[in-house]
Coordinates of C-alpha atoms and ligand atoms in Angstrom, one line a residue:
X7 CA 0.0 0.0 0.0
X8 CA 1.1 3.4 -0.4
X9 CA 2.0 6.1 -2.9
X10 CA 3.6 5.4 -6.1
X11 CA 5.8 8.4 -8.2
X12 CA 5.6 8.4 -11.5
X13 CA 8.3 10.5 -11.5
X14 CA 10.4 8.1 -12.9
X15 CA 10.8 7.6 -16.6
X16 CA 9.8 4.0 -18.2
X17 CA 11.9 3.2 -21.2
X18 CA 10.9 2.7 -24.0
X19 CA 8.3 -0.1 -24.2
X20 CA 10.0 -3.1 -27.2
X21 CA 10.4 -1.3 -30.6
X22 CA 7.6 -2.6 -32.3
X23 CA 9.6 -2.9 -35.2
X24 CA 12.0 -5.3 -33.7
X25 CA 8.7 -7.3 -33.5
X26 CA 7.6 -6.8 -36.8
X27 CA 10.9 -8.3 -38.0
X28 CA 10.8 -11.0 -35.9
X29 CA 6.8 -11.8 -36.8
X30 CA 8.7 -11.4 -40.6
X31 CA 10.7 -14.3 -39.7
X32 CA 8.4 -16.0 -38.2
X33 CA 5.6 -16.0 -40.8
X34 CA 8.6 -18.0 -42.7
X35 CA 10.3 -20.2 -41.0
X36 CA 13.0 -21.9 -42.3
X37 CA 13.0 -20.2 -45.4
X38 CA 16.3 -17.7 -46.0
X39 CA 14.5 -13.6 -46.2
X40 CA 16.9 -10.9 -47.7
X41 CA 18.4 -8.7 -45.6
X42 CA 17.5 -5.6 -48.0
X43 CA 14.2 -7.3 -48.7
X44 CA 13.1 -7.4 -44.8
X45 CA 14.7 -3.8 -44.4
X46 CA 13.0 -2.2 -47.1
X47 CA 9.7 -3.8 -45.8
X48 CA 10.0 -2.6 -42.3
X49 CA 11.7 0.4 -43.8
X50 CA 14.7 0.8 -42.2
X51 CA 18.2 0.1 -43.1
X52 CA 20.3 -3.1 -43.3
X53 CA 23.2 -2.1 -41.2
X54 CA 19.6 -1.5 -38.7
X55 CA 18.3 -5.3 -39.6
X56 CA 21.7 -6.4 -38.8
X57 CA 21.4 -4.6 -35.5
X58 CA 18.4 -6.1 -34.4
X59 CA 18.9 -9.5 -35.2
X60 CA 21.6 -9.3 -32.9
X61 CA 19.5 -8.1 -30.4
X62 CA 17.0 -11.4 -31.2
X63 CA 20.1 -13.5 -30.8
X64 CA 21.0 -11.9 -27.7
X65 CA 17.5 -12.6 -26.2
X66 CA 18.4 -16.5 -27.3
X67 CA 16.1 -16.2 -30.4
X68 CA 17.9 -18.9 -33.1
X69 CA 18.2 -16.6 -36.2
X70 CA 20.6 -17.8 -38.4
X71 CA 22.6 -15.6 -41.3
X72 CA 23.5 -12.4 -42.2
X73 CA 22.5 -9.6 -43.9
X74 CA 24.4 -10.2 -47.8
X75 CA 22.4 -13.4 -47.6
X76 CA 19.5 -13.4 -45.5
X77 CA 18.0 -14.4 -42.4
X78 CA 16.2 -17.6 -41.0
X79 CA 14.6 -18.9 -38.1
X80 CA 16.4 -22.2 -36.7
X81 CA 13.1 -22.4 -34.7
X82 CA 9.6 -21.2 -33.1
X83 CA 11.1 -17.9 -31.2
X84 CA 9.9 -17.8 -27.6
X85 CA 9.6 -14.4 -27.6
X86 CA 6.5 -12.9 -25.4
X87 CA 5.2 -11.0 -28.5
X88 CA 2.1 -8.7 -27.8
X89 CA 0.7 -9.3 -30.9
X90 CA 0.7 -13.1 -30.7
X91 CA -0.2 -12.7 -26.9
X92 CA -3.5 -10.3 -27.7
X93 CA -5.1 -12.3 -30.3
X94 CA -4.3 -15.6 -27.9
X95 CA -5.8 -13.8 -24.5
X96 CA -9.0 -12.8 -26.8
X97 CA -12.2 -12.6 -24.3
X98 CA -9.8 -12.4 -21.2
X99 CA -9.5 -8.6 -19.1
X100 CA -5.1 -9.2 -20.4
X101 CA -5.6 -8.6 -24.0
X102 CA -5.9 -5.0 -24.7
X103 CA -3.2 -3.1 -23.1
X104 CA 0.1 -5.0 -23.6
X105 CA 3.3 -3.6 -22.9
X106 CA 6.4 -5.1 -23.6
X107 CA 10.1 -4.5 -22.6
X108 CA 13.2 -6.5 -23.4
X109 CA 15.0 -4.9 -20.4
X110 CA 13.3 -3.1 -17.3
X111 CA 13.8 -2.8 -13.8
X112 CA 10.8 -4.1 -12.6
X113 CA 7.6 -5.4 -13.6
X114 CA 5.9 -4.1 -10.9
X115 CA 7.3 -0.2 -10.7
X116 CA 6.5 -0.4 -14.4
X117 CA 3.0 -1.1 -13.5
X118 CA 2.6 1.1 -10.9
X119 CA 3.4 3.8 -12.7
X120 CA 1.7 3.2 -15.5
X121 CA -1.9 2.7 -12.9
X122 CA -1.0 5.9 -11.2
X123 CA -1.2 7.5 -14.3
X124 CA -4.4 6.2 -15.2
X125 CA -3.9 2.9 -16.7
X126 CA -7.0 0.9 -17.2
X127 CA -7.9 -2.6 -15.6
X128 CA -6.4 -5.7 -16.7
X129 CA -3.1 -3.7 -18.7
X130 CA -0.7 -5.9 -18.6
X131 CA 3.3 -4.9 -18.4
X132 CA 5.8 -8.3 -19.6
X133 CA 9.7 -8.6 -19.6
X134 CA 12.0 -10.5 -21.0
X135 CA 14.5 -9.5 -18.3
X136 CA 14.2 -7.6 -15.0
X137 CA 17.5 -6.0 -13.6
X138 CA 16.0 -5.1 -10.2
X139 CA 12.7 -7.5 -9.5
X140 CA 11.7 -7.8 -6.3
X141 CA 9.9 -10.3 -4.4
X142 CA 8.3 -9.9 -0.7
X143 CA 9.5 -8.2 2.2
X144 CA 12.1 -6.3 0.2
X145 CA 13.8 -9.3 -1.3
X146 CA 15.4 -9.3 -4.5
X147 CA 13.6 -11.7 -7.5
X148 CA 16.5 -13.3 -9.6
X149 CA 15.1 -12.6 -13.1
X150 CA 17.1 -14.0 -15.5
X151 CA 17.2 -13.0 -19.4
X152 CA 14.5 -14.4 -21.8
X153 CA 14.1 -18.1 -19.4
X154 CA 11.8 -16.7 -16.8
X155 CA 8.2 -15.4 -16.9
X156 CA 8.2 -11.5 -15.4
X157 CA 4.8 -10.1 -16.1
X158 CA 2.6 -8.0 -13.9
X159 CA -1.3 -6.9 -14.5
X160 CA -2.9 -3.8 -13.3
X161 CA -6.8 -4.5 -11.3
X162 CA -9.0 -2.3 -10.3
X163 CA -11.4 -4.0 -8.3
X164 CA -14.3 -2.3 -6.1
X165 CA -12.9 -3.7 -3.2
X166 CA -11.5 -2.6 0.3
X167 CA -7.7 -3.0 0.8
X168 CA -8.5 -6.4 3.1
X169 CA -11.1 -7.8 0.8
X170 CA -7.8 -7.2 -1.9
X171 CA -5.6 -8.9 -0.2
X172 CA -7.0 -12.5 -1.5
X173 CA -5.8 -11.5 -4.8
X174 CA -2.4 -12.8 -3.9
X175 CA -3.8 -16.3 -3.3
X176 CA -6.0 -15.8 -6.4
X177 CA -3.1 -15.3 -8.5
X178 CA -1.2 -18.2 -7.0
X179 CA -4.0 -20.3 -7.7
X180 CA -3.8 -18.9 -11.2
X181 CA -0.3 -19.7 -11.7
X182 CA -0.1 -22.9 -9.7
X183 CA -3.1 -24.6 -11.9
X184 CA -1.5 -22.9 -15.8
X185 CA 1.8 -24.9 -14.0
X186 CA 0.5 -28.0 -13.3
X187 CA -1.9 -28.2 -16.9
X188 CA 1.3 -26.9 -18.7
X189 CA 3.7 -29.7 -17.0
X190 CA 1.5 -32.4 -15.7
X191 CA 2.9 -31.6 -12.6
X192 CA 1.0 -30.9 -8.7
X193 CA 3.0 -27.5 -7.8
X194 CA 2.2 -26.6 -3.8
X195 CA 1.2 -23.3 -2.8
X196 CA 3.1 -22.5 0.3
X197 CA 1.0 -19.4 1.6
X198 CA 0.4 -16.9 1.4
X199 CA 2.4 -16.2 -2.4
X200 CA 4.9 -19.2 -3.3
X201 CA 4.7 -21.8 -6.1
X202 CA 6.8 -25.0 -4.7
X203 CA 7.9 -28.1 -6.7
X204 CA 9.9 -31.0 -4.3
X205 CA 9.8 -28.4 -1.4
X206 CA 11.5 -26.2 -3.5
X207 CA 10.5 -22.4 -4.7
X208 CA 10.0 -21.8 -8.8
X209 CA 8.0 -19.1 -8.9
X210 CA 5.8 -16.2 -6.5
X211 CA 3.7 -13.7 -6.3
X212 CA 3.8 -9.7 -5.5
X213 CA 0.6 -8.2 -5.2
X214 CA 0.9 -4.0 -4.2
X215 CA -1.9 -1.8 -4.1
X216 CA -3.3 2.0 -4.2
X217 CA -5.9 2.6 -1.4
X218 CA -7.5 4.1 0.7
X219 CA -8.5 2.9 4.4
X220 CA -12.3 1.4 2.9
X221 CA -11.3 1.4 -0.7
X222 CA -8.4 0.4 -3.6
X223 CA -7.6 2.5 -6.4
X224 CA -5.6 -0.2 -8.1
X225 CA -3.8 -3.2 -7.6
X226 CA -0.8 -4.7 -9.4
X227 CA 0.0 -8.3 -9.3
X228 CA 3.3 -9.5 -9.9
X229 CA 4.3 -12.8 -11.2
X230 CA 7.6 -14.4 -11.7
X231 CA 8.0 -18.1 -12.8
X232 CA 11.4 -19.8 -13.4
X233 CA 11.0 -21.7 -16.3
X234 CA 13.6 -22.4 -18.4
X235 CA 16.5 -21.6 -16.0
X236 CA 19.2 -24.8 -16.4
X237 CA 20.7 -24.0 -13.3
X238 CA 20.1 -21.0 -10.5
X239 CA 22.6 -19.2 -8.5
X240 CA 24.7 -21.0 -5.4
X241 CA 23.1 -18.9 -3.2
X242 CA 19.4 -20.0 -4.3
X243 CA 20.1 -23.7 -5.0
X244 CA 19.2 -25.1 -1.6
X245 CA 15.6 -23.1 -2.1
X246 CA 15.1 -22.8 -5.6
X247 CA 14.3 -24.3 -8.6
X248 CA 12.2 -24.0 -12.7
X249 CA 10.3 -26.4 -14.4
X250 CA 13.0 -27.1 -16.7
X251 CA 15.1 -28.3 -13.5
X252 CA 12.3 -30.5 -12.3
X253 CA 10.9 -31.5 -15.6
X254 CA 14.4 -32.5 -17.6
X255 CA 13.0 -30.3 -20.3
X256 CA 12.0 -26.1 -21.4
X257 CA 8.4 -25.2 -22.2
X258 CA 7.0 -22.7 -24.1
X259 CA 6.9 -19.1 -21.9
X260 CA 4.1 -18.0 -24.1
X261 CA 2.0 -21.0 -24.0
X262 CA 2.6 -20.7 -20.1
X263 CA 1.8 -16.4 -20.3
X264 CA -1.4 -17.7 -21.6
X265 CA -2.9 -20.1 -19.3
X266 CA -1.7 -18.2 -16.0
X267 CA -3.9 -15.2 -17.7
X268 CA -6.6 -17.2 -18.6
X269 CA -6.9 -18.6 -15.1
X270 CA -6.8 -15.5 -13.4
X271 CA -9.4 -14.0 -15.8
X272 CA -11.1 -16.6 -14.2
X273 CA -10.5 -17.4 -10.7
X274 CA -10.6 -13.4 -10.5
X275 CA -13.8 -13.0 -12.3
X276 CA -15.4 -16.0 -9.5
X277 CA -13.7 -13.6 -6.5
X278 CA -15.5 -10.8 -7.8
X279 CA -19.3 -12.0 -8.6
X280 CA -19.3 -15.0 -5.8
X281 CA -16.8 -13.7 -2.8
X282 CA -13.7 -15.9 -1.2
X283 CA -15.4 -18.9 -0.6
X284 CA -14.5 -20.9 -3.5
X285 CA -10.7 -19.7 -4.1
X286 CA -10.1 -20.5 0.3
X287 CA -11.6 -23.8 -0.8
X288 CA -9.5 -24.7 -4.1
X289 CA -6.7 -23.0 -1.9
X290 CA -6.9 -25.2 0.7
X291 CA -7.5 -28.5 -1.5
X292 CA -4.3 -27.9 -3.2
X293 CA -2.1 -26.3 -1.0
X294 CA -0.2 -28.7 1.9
X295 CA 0.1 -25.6 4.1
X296 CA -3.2 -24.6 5.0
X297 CA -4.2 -27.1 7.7
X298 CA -2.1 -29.6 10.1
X299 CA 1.4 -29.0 8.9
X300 CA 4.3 -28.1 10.9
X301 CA 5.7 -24.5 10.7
X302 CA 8.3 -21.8 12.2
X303 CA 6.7 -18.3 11.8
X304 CA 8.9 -15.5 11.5
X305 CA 7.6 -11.9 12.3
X306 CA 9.4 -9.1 12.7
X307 CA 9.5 -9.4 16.8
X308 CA 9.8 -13.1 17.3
X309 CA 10.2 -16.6 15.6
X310 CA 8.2 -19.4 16.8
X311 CA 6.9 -23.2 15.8
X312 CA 3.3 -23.8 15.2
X313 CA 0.7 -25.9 13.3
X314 CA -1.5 -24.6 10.7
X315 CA -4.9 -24.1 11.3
X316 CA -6.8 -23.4 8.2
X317 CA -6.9 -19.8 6.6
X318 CA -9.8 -16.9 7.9
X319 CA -12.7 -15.9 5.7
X320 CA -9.9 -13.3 4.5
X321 CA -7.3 -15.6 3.7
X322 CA -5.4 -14.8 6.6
X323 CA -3.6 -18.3 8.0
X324 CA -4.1 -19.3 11.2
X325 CA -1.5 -20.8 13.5
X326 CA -1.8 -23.1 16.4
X327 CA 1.1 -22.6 18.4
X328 CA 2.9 -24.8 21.3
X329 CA 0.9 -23.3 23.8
X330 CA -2.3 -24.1 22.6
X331 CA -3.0 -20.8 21.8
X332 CA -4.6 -20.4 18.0
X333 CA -4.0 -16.5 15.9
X334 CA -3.9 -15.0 12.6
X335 CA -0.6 -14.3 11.5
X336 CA -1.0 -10.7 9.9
X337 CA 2.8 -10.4 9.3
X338 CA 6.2 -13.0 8.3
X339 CA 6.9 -15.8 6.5
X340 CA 6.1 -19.6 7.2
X341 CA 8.3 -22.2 6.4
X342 CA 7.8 -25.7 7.1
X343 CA 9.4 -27.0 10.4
Ligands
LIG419 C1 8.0 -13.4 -4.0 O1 8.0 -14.6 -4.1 O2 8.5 -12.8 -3.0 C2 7.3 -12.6 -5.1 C3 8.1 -12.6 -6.4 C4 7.5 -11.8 -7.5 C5 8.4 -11.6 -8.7 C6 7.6 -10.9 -9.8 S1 8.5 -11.0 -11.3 C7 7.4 -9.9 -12.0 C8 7.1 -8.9 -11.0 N1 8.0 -7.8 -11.0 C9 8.8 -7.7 -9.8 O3 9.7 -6.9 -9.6 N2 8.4 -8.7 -9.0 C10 7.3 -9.5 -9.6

């Protein structure tokens, strides 16, 4: 909660000419296009083709030539196009307002500034490559170039700031259930906001809002999913992993965009005509933290061990601990004991 600047100055959403050349490529795959044929049709120069293909290559897009000859694709680019994503999040609140960035700081200040300045529900801000995400509590969000999904959407639900605050299991949900369709695979939900596979974190959620005491302005949910990372850093190893690591092989980041979208469209959607009921329900069914399991609950005062005891009518978990004694916890993490 709080006040957002939008002082600071975005850059420059992806040049949607870099795009068009790579839907150029893409509409022929395999097949050699000039250099001076695709510059002319995008009208810019060759030595600026060139440029840009290097950039493609840089994000690990397989284009093979150079300009005398011409350019191919070795294979399907995993780029998160807008233009592919719109027509494929059709009937969804994600598919209207779609910016892209190859490089940003942060999904999330991206988005924040873009819904202080009036950006309408469901806009939705995707990156390639963050080079200051963040997760929770101030923590930093490794976000790797072009293997990890970094997207965040802008909501403005007719909520109060505590009634908002189930978005961030909504959103898990979201995530969790695109995850296991996409892999086959039973992610956990360790609450309130992390995506687990073998105990281990792939992916999480950061959900800020706008608001006043009895009423949001916006919301901005966050989402990061390792996906096609073949290895993380020594310091995350013991805690972290992707779906390629657990699944021996990559997936498709825009087949993946898709389906966490399309879930929240529609867990969201449920939240908003029906109430919490049913996403504390599904939250519960599918998340091994909710009820009986063995915790140590940090807070900024104290850590203590407890057993979980079911989430409150606001999603709020509640805590048994050694004394018998049974509370919310409002603040902190939970880990398993
Ligand atoms: C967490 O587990 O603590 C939350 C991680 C959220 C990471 C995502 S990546 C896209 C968006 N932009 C950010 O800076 N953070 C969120």
């Amino acid at each position: 909660m709080g006040n957002t600047s939008a002082a600071r100055t975005l850059p420059e959403t992806t040049d949607r000419k870099i795009l068009e050349l790579l839907q150029l490529l893409s509409a022929n795959p395999m097949i050699v296009v000039s250099g001076t044929r695709m510059a002319k049709q995008i009208g810019v120069s060759r030595h600026t083709v060139r440029h840009w293909v290097n950039k493609l290559r840089s994000l690990g897009v397989d284009v093979k030539g150079h300009a005398r000859t011409g350019y191919h694709l070795q294979k399907a680019a995993d780029v998160l196009m807008p233009g592919v994503l719109r027509r494929r999040l059709e009937g969804t609140a994600f598919g209207k307002h779609i910016h892209h960035f190859f490089t940003i700081d942060s999904t999330n200040d991206a988005a924040l500034d873009m819904a202080h300045d009036g950006a309408p529900n469901g806009t939705l801000v995707l990156a390639e490559q963050q080079t200051a995400g963040r997760g929770r509590v101030g923590r930093m969000w490794h976000s790797e170039k072009s293997n990890g999904i970094y997207m965040s959407v802008v909501l403005r639900p007719v909520l109060t700031p505590v009634e908002a605050q189930l978005i961030t299991l909504v959103a898990g949900l979201a995530a969790r259930d695109a995850v296991a369709e996409q892999t086959g695979m039973e992610p956990d939900l360790r609450w309130p906001n992390d995506l687990l596979l073998g105990g281990k974190k792939f992916g999480g959620i950061l959900t800020e809002m706008h608001a006043e005491p009895d009423r949001v302005h916006y919301v901005v949910v966050g989402i990061g999913v390792n996906v096609n990372h073949e290895s993380l850093p020594s310091d995350l190893r013991a805690i972290a992993t992707s779906l390629r690591i657990e699944t021996g092989r990559t997936h498709s980041r825009g087949d993946l965009v898709v389906r966490v979208l399309r879930w929240l469209d529609q867990y969201y959607t449920q939240y908003l005509r029906q109430g919490g009921d049913a996403v504390l329900r599904r939250f519960s069914e599918v998340s091994s933290f909710c009820e009986g399991k063995r915790v140590r609950v940090a807070t900024a005062k104290e850590t203590f061990l407890a057993t979980t005891a079911g989430l409150e009518p606001n999603g709020v978990l509640r805590v048994t601990r050694e004394n018998g004694k049974t509370e919310p916890v409002l603040t902190g993490d939970v880990r398993e004991a």
